[in-house]
Coordinates of C-alpha atoms in Angstrom, one line a residue:
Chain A
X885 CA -12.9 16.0 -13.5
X886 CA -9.5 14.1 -12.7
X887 CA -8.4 11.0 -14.3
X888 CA -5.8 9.5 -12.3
X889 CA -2.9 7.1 -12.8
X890 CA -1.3 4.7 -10.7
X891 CA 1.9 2.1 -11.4
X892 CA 2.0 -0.6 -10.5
X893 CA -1.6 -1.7 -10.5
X894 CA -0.1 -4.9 -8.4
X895 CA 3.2 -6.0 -7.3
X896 CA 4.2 -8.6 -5.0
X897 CA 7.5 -7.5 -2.4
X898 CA 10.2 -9.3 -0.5
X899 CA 10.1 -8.5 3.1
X900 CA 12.7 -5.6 3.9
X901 CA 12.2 -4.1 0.4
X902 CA 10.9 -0.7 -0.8
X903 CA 8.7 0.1 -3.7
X904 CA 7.8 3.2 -5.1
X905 CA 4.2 3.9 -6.4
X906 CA 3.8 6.5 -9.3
X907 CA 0.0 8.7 -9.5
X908 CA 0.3 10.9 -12.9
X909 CA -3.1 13.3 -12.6
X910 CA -4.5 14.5 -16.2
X911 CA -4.7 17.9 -14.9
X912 CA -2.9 20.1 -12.9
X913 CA -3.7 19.9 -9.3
X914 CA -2.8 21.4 -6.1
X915 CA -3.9 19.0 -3.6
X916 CA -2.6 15.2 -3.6
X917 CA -3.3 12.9 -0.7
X918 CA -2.1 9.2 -0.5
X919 CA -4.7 7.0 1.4
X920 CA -3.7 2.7 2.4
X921 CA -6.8 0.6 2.7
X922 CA -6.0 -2.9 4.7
X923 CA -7.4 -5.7 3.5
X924 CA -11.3 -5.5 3.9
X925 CA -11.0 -2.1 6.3
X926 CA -11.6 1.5 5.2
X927 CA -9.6 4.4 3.6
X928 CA -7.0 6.1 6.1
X929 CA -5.1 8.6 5.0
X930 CA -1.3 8.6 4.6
X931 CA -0.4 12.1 3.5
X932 CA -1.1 15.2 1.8
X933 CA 1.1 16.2 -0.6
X934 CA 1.3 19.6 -1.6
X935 CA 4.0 20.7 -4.9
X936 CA 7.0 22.3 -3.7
X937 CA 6.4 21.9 -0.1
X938 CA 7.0 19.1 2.5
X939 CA 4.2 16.2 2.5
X940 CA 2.3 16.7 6.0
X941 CA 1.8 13.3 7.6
X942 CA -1.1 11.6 9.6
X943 CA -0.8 10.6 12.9
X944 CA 0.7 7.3 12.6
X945 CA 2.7 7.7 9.3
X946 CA 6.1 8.8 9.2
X947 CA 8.4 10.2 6.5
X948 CA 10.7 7.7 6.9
X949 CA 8.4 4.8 6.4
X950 CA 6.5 6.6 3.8
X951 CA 8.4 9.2 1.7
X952 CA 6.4 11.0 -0.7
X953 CA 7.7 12.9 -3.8
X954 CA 5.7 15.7 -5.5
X955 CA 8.2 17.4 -7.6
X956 CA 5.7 18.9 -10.5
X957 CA 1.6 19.7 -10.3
X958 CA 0.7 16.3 -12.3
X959 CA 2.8 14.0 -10.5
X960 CA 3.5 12.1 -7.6
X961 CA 5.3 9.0 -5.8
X962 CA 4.9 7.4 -2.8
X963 CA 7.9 4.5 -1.3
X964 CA 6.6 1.8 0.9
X965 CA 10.1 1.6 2.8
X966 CA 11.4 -1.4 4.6
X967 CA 8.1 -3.4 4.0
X968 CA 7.1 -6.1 6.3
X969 CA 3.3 -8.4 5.6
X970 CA 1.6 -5.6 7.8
X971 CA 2.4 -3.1 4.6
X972 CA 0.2 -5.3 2.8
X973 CA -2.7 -3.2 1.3
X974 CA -4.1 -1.2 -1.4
X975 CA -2.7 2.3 -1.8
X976 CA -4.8 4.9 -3.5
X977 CA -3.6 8.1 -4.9
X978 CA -6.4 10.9 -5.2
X979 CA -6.7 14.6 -5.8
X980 CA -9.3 17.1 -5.4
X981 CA -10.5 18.0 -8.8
X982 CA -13.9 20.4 -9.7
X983 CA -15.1 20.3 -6.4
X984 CA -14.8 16.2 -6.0
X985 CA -11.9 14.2 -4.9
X986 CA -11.3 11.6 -7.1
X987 CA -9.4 8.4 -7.1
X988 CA -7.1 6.0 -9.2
X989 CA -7.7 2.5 -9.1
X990 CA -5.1 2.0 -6.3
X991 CA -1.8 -0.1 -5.8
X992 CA -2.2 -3.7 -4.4
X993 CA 0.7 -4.8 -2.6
X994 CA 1.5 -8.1 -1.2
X995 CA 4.9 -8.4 1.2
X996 CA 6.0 -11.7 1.7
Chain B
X877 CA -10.5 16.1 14.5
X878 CA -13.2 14.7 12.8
X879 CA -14.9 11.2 12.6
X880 CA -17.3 8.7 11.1
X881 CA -19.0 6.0 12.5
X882 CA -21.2 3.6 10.3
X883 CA -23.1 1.3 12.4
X884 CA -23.4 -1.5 9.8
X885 CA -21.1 -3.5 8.9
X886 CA -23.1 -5.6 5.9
X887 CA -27.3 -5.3 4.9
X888 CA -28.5 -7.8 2.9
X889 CA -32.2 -6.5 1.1
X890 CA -33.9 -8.2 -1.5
X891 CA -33.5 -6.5 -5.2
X892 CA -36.3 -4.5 -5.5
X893 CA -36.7 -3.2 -1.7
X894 CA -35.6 -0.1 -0.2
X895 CA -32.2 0.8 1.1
X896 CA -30.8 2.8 4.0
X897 CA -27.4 3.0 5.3
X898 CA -26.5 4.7 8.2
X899 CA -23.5 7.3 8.7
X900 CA -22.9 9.1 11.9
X901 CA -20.0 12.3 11.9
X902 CA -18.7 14.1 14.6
X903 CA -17.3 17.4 13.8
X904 CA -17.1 21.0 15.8
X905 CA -18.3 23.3 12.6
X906 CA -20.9 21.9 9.4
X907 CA -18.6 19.2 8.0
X908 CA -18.4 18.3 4.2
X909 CA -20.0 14.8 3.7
X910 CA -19.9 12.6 1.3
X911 CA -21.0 8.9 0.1
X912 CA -18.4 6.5 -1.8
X913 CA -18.7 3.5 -3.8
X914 CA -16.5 1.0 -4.3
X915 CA -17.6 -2.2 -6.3
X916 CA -15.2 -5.1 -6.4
X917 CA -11.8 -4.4 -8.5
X918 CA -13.2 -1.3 -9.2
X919 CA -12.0 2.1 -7.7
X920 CA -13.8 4.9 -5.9
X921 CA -16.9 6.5 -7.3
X922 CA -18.5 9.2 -5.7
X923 CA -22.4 9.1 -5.0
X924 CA -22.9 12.6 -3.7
X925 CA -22.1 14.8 -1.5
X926 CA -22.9 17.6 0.9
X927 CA -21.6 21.1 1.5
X928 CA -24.7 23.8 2.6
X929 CA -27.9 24.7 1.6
X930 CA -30.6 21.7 0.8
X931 CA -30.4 19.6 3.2
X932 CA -31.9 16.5 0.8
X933 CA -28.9 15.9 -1.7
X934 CA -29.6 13.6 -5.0
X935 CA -26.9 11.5 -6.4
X936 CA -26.0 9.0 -9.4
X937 CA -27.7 5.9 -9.8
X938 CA -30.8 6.8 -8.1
X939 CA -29.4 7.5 -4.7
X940 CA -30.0 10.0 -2.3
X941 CA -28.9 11.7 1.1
X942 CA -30.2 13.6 4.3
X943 CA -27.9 15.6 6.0
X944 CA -29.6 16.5 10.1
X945 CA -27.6 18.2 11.8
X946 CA -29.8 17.5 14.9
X947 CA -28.6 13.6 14.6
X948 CA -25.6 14.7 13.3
X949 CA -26.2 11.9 10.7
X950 CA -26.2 11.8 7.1
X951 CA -27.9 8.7 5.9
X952 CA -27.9 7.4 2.2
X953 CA -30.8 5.8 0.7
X954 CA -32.2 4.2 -2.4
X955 CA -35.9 3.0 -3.2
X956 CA -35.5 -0.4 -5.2
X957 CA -32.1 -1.6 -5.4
X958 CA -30.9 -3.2 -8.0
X959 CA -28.2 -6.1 -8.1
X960 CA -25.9 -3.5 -9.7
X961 CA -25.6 -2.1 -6.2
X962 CA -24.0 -3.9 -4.5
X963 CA -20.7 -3.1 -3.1
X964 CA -19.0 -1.7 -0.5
X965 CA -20.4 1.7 0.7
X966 CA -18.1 4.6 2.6
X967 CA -19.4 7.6 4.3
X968 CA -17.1 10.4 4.5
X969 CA -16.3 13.8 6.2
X970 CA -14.0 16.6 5.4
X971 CA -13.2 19.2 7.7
X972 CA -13.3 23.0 7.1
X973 CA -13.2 24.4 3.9
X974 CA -11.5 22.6 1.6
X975 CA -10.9 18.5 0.7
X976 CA -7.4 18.1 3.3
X977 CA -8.1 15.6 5.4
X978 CA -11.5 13.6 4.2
X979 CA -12.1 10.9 6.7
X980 CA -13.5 7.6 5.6
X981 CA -16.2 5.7 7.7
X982 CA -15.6 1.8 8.5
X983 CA -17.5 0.9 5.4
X984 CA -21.2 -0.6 5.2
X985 CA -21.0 -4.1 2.8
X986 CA -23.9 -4.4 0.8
X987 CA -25.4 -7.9 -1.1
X988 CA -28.7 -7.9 -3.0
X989 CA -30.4 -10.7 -3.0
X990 CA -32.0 -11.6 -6.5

């Protein structure tokens, strides 16, 4: 198993700001994907984020709007850049772990 | 590319009854599927999943799945629900052969009526 993570648990932004979001893993892991879940929607997936290698984005997410750092097999961060209300969501960090992919308990942001 | 489709978007049953949610996947090749529970403030928790072989998967909490290739659905259900269960319920599918890109359904809403 995998027990994830995630800071902050909650934070509300300024329009025009950035805010990084940490996910420390218990275990060393390969795989880390970044998923945003709009208010009352589904999961989508941001990014997977590989150690030592370029995160690969989904279609519809872009580097610049969504850096992603994974410098070390535990760790990883994830900048909400130049955040407008539409940023507004819950991001989840969550790695693949025995066989399962498991989940923190997410990053709730409001943009103002 | 794969997807999900979950044709309801809330089920209300009465604690006690039988549940079924729907899930619907399109993929090329025999997908990995899985069911996701997410009670309110709480975070993911995995019900069970599906790779190869039985086709009927169990899961925590009583649940279980059918994966039919055929209807290329793989619907969750539950014989009594409890009040405990309800939450929001994803359906998921993962291409190939590993856990990159896991797709998440719309979501199915569930309340149990006491």
């Amino acid at each position: 198993s995998a027990v994830i993570s995630q800071k902050p648990s909650r934070d509300i932004c300024q329009r025009g700001t950035s805010l990084t979001i940490q996910c420390q893993v218990d275990s060393q892991v390969t795989m880390m994907f970044w998923y945003r879940q709009q208010p009352g929607q589904s999961l989508t997936l941001i990014a997977t984020a590989n150690q030592g290698s370029e995160a690969t984005y989904e279609s519809g997410f872009v580097i610049d709007k969504f850096p992603i750092s994974r410098p070390n097999l535990t760790f990883s961060t994830l900048t909400v850049s130049n955040m407008s209300p539409e940023d507004s969501s819950i991001y989840l960090c969550s790695v693949e772990a025995t066989g399962e992919l498991f989940f923190g308990e997410g990053s709730r942001l409001t943009v103002l | 590319a794969q997807s999900v489709t979950q044709p309801d978007i809330h089920i209300t049953v009465s604690e006690g009854a039988s549940l079924e949610l729907r899930c619907n996947y399109s993929y090329g090749a025999t997908p990995y599927l899985f069911w996701y529970v997410q009670s309110p403030g709480q975070g993911l928790q995995l019900l069970l999943k599906y790779f190869s072989g039985d086709t009927l998967v169990q899961g925590i909490k009583g649940f279980e799945a059918e994966f039919k290739r055929s209807q290329s659905s793989f619907n969750l259900r539950k014989p009594s629900v409890h009040w405990s269960d309800a939450a929001e319920y994803f359906c998921a599918v993962g291409a190939g052969t590993s856990y990159d890109k896991v797709i998440f359904g719309p979501g199915t809403s569930l309340s149990v009526i006491p």
